[in-house]
Amino acid sequence: MKQKIVIIGGGAAGPKITAKLLRTKDFDCSIDLYTQENIISYSACGLPYYIEGLISNSEKLIVRRPEQFEQQGANIHLNKKCIKIMPDAHKILVRDTVTDEIQEVEYDKLAITTGARPIIPSIKNIGLKNIFTIRTIQDGVNIRQKMLNSKNAVILGGGYIGIELLEAFHANKVHTVMIEREPHILSLFDPEISDMIKEQILSMANRNNENNVEIITSDAVVAFEGSENVEKVITQSGRIIETDMVIIAAGIRPNTEIAADAGIELGVSNAIRVNNRMQTSKKDIYAAGDCTENFHLVSRNYVWIPLGSTANKQGRCAAINISGKYDAFAGILGSAVTKFDKLAISLTGLTETEAKNFGFDVITSTMTKKDKAGYMPNADDITLKLVVDRRLKKILGAQAFGGGDADKRINTVASAILAEQTLDEFLHLDMTYAPPFSTALDPLLSTALVINNQIYK
Amino acid sequence: MKQKIVIIGGGAAGPKITAKLLRTKDFDCSIDLYTQENIISYSACGLPYYIEGLISNSEKLIVRRPEQFEQQGANIHLNKKCIKIMPDAHKILVRDTVTDEIQEVEYDKLAITTGARPIIPSIKNIGLKNIFTIRTIQDGVNIRQKMLNSKNAVILGGGYIGIELLEAFHANKVHTVMIEREPHILSLFDPEISDMIKEQILSMANRNNENNVEIITSDAVVAFEGSENVEKVITQSGRIIETDMVIIAAGIRPNTEIAADAGIELGVSNAIRVNNRMQTSKKDIYAAGDCTENFHLVSRNYVWIPLGSTANKQGRCAAINISGKYDAFAGILGSAVTKFDKLAISLTGLTETEAKNFGFDVITSTMTKKDKAGYMPNADDITLKLVVDRRLKKILGAQAFGGGDADKRINTVASAILAEQTLDEFLHLDMTYAPPFSTALDPLLSTALVINNQIYK
C-alpha cells in the first residue's frame, strides 16, 4: 500500500530524507515536502564564504533544486508554512505564504525538519536598516551587498558564525568590531583556550595595522542609533561604536512551536525529543536536524548542539526508519570546526569545564607543538588540549587550534572517544608520519603522553 | 647502584632512548651511545625535502647534536662501530672506524638500535659514479649537488622514498624515469589503488609537457653503462635510458648481523624479535627501531614495517623498561603517508590483498569524493578505500589519496581499527564539519555507508 510521507522543512534534514527515500527500493510512497521558504536544500554553513567572496555565485550553495526532486517523483511545495500538526488525525495544516490560503494535508508518516532560527535580542531601535541576521541565502546576498559598500561593521556574538563572518569582513577590508556579552568568545571551548584563540585572531588580523579587528567581551549591546540606517551601536559599558552595518549572530533557537502545540514532547532548549530511530513521542511522527535535541555520548545527557553534519545523519536515519527498515542514530560527540583565516578551530567531546560539571575526575594537558617536522617551510603551530578522566582513564574530549588540519586531529580523538578508549589504548595509536604531514611523534600523542606521565608518575 | 646503559646506533631509536633516559628521574645510570656514523639523531625522512630544496640547510635535519647530549650527561661515541655483542659477558666490542682500534665495553643493559640499510641489487657496473643510495645526510648532500647539474635521472624503486625523490627531481626540472620491477609502484597498496595513484602522479607531473616523469613497471635494471660516470641504464626488456644519475631506492634491510651472531633471536625479514617491552631473547638486551620486527594489530602476525613513528615510540618504551619502570608497545597498524606534489598518499591496517591472504571475509568500498564542500574554491578530490570483514564487521584497513589531508582521515580510521570498532559503531562517528574542511557527510563516512548498505541490503 502506497504510504503518504509528508516532510515539513526544507533546510538540510528534510531534503536528505527526501533524497534517501527516493533512493529506497521496495518502499511504495508519495513524498510531499512543505517549506515556508522559496528554495530548499541550501548550505547555510557556506554563507560566510559566499559573503567573503570565495564562492562566486550564491546559487552554488544550493545542494539540490526543487525541480530535481520533482523529476524524481517528490513534490516540493515552496512558500507553504505548516501552521498546525494534528497527530491523532494524521493531518497538518499548511498556509500559502503568498495567498494566505490554508490547506489540509494528510500523512501516513510525518517528518518534522523545521530547523532553527536566529535569536533576535531585544535591543532598542533594532528595526533600523542594515541590521541583519543570517540564515537564508537572501540574507547572505543582502549582507554581501551592504558589506561591499561599508567601511565599518559590528558583529553581535562570538560563536562559530560570528568568527566566520569576522573572517569574511576582514578579508574584504571592513573594520569590524565583534561584541560578545559573555566573558569569552567561542563559549563552547574552555575559557583559557578561547582566550588563546582570541589572541591569535587579533594578532593575525591586526598585523598589517589596517582594517583592524576588535573583539569586545563581557559587554552587551543596549541600543542602536541612527535616523533610518544604523549608525551607532551603544553598549552597556557606555561604548559608542560607529558602524555602517550590524550582523546579529547571537545564537539560534529551534523552530518547535508547532510541534509543542501538537503535544509532541520537547527536551533540552525546547528542541524536539527523539529516540535513536528519530521517532518523536507521537506515533508516525519523526523529527531530524536542528529542531531536535541530541544524546551526548560522553556526558550521557541530552543536549542541543545543532550542526549540519548531525542533520545529515539524522535525516538518513529517519528516512530508513520511515521506510520500515531499521537504522539507529546513537548520539553525538559535539565535534565541530570553524576557522579564522588560516587558523582552524575545532573540538569534540567535553571541555574541562563541562567534564567537571558532569562530575568526572578531570585531568588535562595543553600543548603547543609544530604540526609538521620543524624543518619543513610550512610547519605551523598547533595547540591541543586533551581532557581525560583520571580513574576511568577515558578520553572525554579534545580542543585544538592551529594552522591547517587541527580538525582532522580532532576527528582522530573523536574516533577514540566514540570507542570509549582508555588513554593507554589511545597511546598505542599508530599515526601516519612523514615530515610534510606530522612529527615522528604526533602532537596528539605528545599531549596524551603528558597526561599519562602525570597518572603514572 | 649506578647502571651502565649502552646503546648501539644513532639513528632515531637510539637517541630517543638516550633522551628519555636523561629525563628519567630516580634512575641512576651512565649512558654511552656508539655509532659508526659521524653524526647522530637526524631525520632521514626529511632527506627528500632537503634534496628538493625546501630545507635550506642539511643541518636542519639534525634533531639533536652530540654536544647537547654530552652536556646533559650522556656520552656519544661517533665513528665507533659495534662489531660484536657478548650477551653472557655483558660486553660489546667496538671498532673505531678511523683508527681501527678495537675497544671492549661493558654494559648492564644494552639497547640495539642499529636501524636498516639500503638494499644494493646486483647490477652490472653498479660501481660507476653518480649512482647513489640514500640514507645519510651526506647522501642527501651528494644527491642534491649532482641533481642541480643534471638533466636526466633514474630512480630504481617505486616505494615511498622513490615517490618522494620523484617529487624532488620533478620540482627541480630534472626529467626522471622511475623503474619498478614489480607490476605496481607502492606495492603496500592494493594494485588498483597503486594504478590510480600512478595515473594521478603522471597527469600532475606531465601536464606542462616539460621535464616529464616516466614510470616503468614490471621491468628490472640489468646493467649500467658508462666510462667513469653512469650514462645509460639498461633494463631486462631491452630499454636503454640515458641518464646523468641514478638513485637506488629498492628497499632496505635491517642491520641485525651482529645481533644474529650473538644468538639473539631474529624474526620476519631477519629483523630482531622483541616482546612488547622491547626485550630481545637475551637477558638485559633491548632493541628498538628499524632493526626490530613488529606485531601487526590487525593480522596478528609479525611483520617488518620500519617507520620513523614506530622507532620513536619503541625508543620511548625501551627507555622506560630499561629504567625499571613498565611500558608496553602493543604493536603497529602500519599507518604511513607519503606524497607527490599536492597528492597525499596514505594507508593503515590491511589492504584487500593482505586481508584476503590472512583469511578474512573481505568486503570493500572505494569512493572518490570532494574533500570539502564542492562550492569551496579549493575543494579537491579524495579517494578512499575501506576494507572490512563481512562477518566480524570489523574495519581492517584503509587506503587514501588526494589533495591535502588524506592522511588525517587515515588516522581517524586507524583510531577505529585500534579500538576494534565494528562498521556500525564507526558509522556513529561524529566528525567535524564546516565547508572549508569537509562535506556534511564526510567522505570517510560515505565510503563506510556503501559497505553498510551492501551488508544490510
GROMACS .gro file of C-alpha atoms in nm, chain B residues 80-306:
model
  227
  537LYS     CA    1   8.259   0.367   1.660
  538LYS     CA    2   8.112   0.059   1.501
  539CYS     CA    3   7.994  -0.225   1.722
  540ILE     CA    4   8.140  -0.545   1.579
  541LYS     CA    5   8.042  -0.798   1.844
  542ILE     CA    6   7.790  -0.846   2.122
  543MET     CA    7   7.874  -1.089   2.405
  544PRO     CA    8   7.548  -1.139   2.593
  545ASP     CA    9   7.681  -1.372   2.859
  546ALA     CA   10   7.977  -1.150   2.940
  547HIS     CA   11   7.758  -0.836   2.915
  548LYS     CA   12   8.013  -0.677   2.688
  549ILE     CA   13   8.040  -0.546   2.334
  550LEU     CA   14   8.336  -0.487   2.106
  551VAL     CA   15   8.361  -0.155   1.928
  552ARG     CA   16   8.593  -0.063   1.642
  553ASP     CA   17   8.699   0.293   1.575
  554THR     CA   18   8.623   0.348   1.206
  555VAL     CA   19   8.908   0.598   1.179
  556THR     CA   20   9.189   0.430   1.373
  557ASP     CA   21   9.061   0.070   1.352
  558GLU     CA   22   9.130   0.041   1.725
  559ILE     CA   23   8.910  -0.213   1.899
  560GLN     CA   24   8.768  -0.148   2.242
  561GLU     CA   25   8.575  -0.361   2.489
  562VAL     CA   26   8.271  -0.201   2.652
  563GLU     CA   27   8.081  -0.341   2.949
  564TYR     CA   28   7.708  -0.291   2.995
  565ASP     CA   29   7.441  -0.366   3.249
  566LYS     CA   30   7.174  -0.309   2.989
  567LEU     CA   31   7.221  -0.289   2.615
  568ALA     CA   32   6.991  -0.138   2.352
  569ILE     CA   33   7.036  -0.237   1.989
  570THR     CA   34   6.912   0.037   1.758
  571THR     CA   35   7.117  -0.039   1.452
  572GLY     CA   36   6.843   0.051   1.202
  573ALA     CA   37   6.843  -0.060   0.842
  574ARG     CA   38   7.041  -0.003   0.525
  575PRO     CA   39   6.955   0.022   0.157
  576ILE     CA   40   6.949  -0.297  -0.046
  577ILE     CA   41   7.203  -0.280  -0.324
  578PRO     CA   42   7.086  -0.503  -0.609
  579SER     CA   43   7.349  -0.693  -0.808
  580ILE     CA   44   7.354  -0.493  -1.127
  581LYS     CA   45   7.637  -0.486  -1.374
  582ASN     CA   46   7.865  -0.180  -1.336
  583ILE     CA   47   7.698  -0.065  -1.015
  584GLY     CA   48   8.034   0.083  -0.917
  585LEU     CA   49   8.005   0.366  -1.171
  586LYS     CA   50   7.998   0.722  -1.041
  587ASN     CA   51   7.672   0.911  -0.978
  588ILE     CA   52   7.487   0.600  -0.866
  589PHE     CA   53   7.356   0.680  -0.519
  590THR     CA   54   7.175   0.521  -0.232
  591ILE     CA   55   7.002   0.742   0.024
  592ARG     CA   56   7.035   0.700   0.396
  593THR     CA   57   7.268   0.957   0.549
  594ILE     CA   58   7.273   1.334   0.535
  595GLN     CA   59   7.591   1.312   0.329
  596ASP     CA   60   7.398   1.100   0.074
  597GLY     CA   61   7.139   1.378   0.061
  598VAL     CA   62   7.402   1.647   0.009
  599ASN     CA   63   7.571   1.446  -0.267
  600ILE     CA   64   7.245   1.374  -0.445
  601ARG     CA   65   7.132   1.736  -0.433
  602GLN     CA   66   7.466   1.858  -0.563
  603LYS     CA   67   7.457   1.620  -0.858
  604MET     CA   68   7.087   1.682  -0.923
  605LEU     CA   69   7.145   2.056  -0.963
  606ASN     CA   70   7.373   1.977  -1.258
  607SER     CA   71   7.162   1.702  -1.411
  608LYS     CA   72   6.902   1.695  -1.684
  609ASN     CA   73   6.805   1.330  -1.650
  610ALA     CA   74   6.775   1.095  -1.357
  611VAL     CA   75   6.665   0.738  -1.298
  612ILE     CA   76   6.512   0.616  -0.973
  613LEU     CA   77   6.518   0.244  -0.904
  614GLY     CA   78   6.219   0.152  -0.692
  615GLY     CA   79   5.863   0.282  -0.664
  616GLY     CA   80   5.820   0.283  -0.288
  617TYR     CA   81   5.773   0.579  -0.052
  618ILE     CA   82   6.127   0.710  -0.091
  619GLY     CA   83   6.116   0.666  -0.467
  620ILE     CA   84   5.796   0.874  -0.485
  621GLU     CA   85   5.941   1.144  -0.262
  622LEU     CA   86   6.258   1.163  -0.472
  623LEU     CA   87   6.043   1.178  -0.785
  624GLU     CA   88   5.875   1.487  -0.640
  625ALA     CA   89   6.213   1.639  -0.555
  626PHE     CA   90   6.361   1.579  -0.901
  627HIS     CA   91   6.050   1.689  -1.085
  628ALA     CA   92   6.032   2.009  -0.881
  629ASN     CA   93   6.391   2.077  -0.989
  630LYS     CA   94   6.305   2.026  -1.355
  631VAL     CA   95   6.500   1.705  -1.395
  632HIS     CA   96   6.348   1.458  -1.638
  633THR     CA   97   6.309   1.145  -1.428
  634VAL     CA   98   6.236   0.782  -1.504
  635MET     CA   99   6.120   0.558  -1.219
  636ILE     CA  100   6.175   0.186  -1.269
  637GLU     CA  101   5.987  -0.061  -1.050
  638ARG     CA  102   6.044  -0.433  -1.106
  639GLU     CA  103   5.703  -0.527  -0.963
  640PRO     CA  104   5.387  -0.473  -1.172
  641HIS     CA  105   5.283  -0.179  -0.949
  642ILE     CA  106   5.454   0.105  -0.770
  643LEU     CA  107   5.374   0.147  -0.399
  644SER     CA  108   5.334  -0.225  -0.352
  645LEU     CA  109   5.200  -0.176   0.001
  646PHE     CA  110   4.875  -0.056  -0.159
  647ASP     CA  111   4.618  -0.263  -0.344
  648PRO     CA  112   4.709  -0.289  -0.715
  649GLU     CA  113   4.414  -0.087  -0.847
  650ILE     CA  114   4.483   0.189  -0.593
  651SER     CA  115   4.851   0.191  -0.690
  652ASP     CA  116   4.749   0.228  -1.051
  653MET     CA  117   4.515   0.516  -0.976
  654ILE     CA  118   4.795   0.687  -0.783
  655LYS     CA  119   5.036   0.629  -1.070
  656GLU     CA  120   4.794   0.786  -1.315
  657GLN     CA  121   4.748   1.088  -1.089
  658ILE     CA  122   5.122   1.134  -1.047
  659LEU     CA  123   5.179   1.114  -1.421
  660SER     CA  124   4.898   1.355  -1.503
  661MET     CA  125   5.015   1.605  -1.238
  662ALA     CA  126   5.379   1.578  -1.341
  663ASN     CA  127   5.327   1.586  -1.715
  664ARG     CA  128   5.057   1.848  -1.755
  665ASN     CA  129   5.303   2.111  -1.874
  666ASN     CA  130   5.477   1.885  -2.121
  667GLU     CA  131   5.818   1.968  -1.981
  668ASN     CA  132   6.059   1.784  -1.752
  669ASN     CA  133   5.823   1.491  -1.779
  670VAL     CA  134   5.813   1.199  -1.547
  671GLU     CA  135   5.806   0.842  -1.668
  672ILE     CA  136   5.715   0.538  -1.461
  673ILE     CA  137   5.815   0.194  -1.585
  674THR     CA  138   5.678  -0.113  -1.405
  675SER     CA  139   5.743  -0.488  -1.445
  676ASP     CA  140   6.092  -0.423  -1.567
  677ALA     CA  141   6.425  -0.458  -1.392
  678VAL     CA  142   6.755  -0.286  -1.442
  679VAL     CA  143   7.018  -0.535  -1.558
  680ALA     CA  144   7.314  -0.310  -1.626
  681PHE     CA  145   7.454   0.038  -1.605
  682GLU     CA  146   7.682   0.170  -1.877
  683GLY     CA  147   7.933   0.449  -1.889
  684SER     CA  148   8.307   0.507  -1.883
  685GLU     CA  149   8.352   0.666  -1.540
  686ASN     CA  150   8.011   0.815  -1.471
  687VAL     CA  151   7.688   0.631  -1.528
  688GLU     CA  152   7.549   0.724  -1.870
  689LYS     CA  153   7.293   0.460  -1.952
  690VAL     CA  154   7.056   0.229  -1.771
  691ILE     CA  155   6.972  -0.100  -1.943
  692THR     CA  156   6.658  -0.287  -1.848
  693GLN     CA  157   6.559  -0.650  -1.882
  694SER     CA  158   6.309  -0.566  -2.155
  695GLY     CA  159   6.587  -0.404  -2.353
  696ARG     CA  160   6.518  -0.039  -2.285
  697ILE     CA  161   6.819   0.188  -2.285
  698ILE     CA  162   6.772   0.504  -2.079
  699GLU     CA  163   7.026   0.782  -2.094
  700THR     CA  164   7.083   0.944  -1.758
  701ASP     CA  165   7.311   1.169  -1.558
  702MET     CA  166   7.247   0.998  -1.227
  703VAL     CA  167   7.077   0.701  -1.064
  704ILE     CA  168   6.921   0.666  -0.719
  705ILE     CA  169   6.878   0.319  -0.583
  706ALA     CA  170   6.569   0.317  -0.361
  707ALA     CA  171   6.489  -0.050  -0.398
  708GLY     CA  172   6.413  -0.124  -0.038
  709ILE     CA  173   6.607  -0.163   0.285
  710ARG     CA  174   6.709  -0.447   0.513
  711PRO     CA  175   6.766  -0.449   0.889
  712ASN     CA  176   7.117  -0.421   1.032
  713THR     CA  177   7.098  -0.729   1.251
  714GLU     CA  178   7.406  -0.931   1.164
  715ILE     CA  179   7.581  -0.861   1.496
  716ALA     CA  180   7.260  -0.944   1.685
  717ALA     CA  181   7.225  -1.272   1.497
  718ASP     CA  182   7.592  -1.355   1.560
  719ALA     CA  183   7.529  -1.307   1.932
  720GLY     CA  184   7.248  -1.563   1.923
  721ILE     CA  185   6.972  -1.307   1.958
  722GLU     CA  186   6.651  -1.441   1.803
  723LEU     CA  187   6.551  -1.287   1.473
  724GLY     CA  188   6.203  -1.290   1.322
  725VAL     CA  189   6.043  -1.180   0.997
  726SER     CA  190   6.281  -1.037   0.735
  727ASN     CA  191   6.572  -1.102   0.971
  728ALA     CA  192   6.458  -0.822   1.200
  729ILE     CA  193   6.515  -0.868   1.574
  730ARG     CA  194   6.228  -1.027   1.763
  731VAL     CA  195   6.123  -0.825   2.070
  732ASN     CA  196   5.843  -0.861   2.320
  733ASN     CA  197   5.613  -0.571   2.399
  734ARG     CA  198   5.868  -0.429   2.646
  735MET     CA  199   6.130  -0.420   2.368
  736GLN     CA  200   6.325  -0.708   2.526
  737THR     CA  201   6.513  -0.942   2.295
  738SER     CA  202   6.565  -1.313   2.359
  739LYS     CA  203   6.883  -1.235   2.553
  740LYS     CA  204   6.877  -1.106   2.910
  741ASP     CA  205   6.934  -0.731   2.953
  742ILE     CA  206   6.939  -0.670   2.579
  743TYR     CA  207   6.670  -0.449   2.431
  744ALA     CA  208   6.611  -0.349   2.070
  745ALA     CA  209   6.408  -0.074   1.908
  746GLY     CA  210   6.351   0.096   1.574
  747ASP     CA  211   6.405  -0.022   1.218
  748CYS     CA  212   6.612  -0.324   1.325
  749THR     CA  213   6.314  -0.488   1.502
  750GLU     CA  214   6.013  -0.672   1.369
  751ASN     CA  215   5.661  -0.562   1.461
  752PHE     CA  216   5.341  -0.725   1.577
  753HIS     CA  217   5.059  -0.624   1.343
  754LEU     CA  218   4.749  -0.550   1.546
  755VAL     CA  219   4.503  -0.642   1.269
  756SER     CA  220   4.659  -0.952   1.110
  757ARG     CA  221   4.803  -1.066   1.446
  758ASN     CA  222   5.115  -1.164   1.258
  759TYR     CA  223   5.472  -1.050   1.282
  760VAL     CA  224   5.577  -0.813   1.006
  761TRP     CA  225   5.864  -0.584   0.930
  762ILE     CA  226   5.739  -0.234   0.855
  763PRO     CA  227   6.021   0.002   0.954
   0.00000   0.00000   0.00000
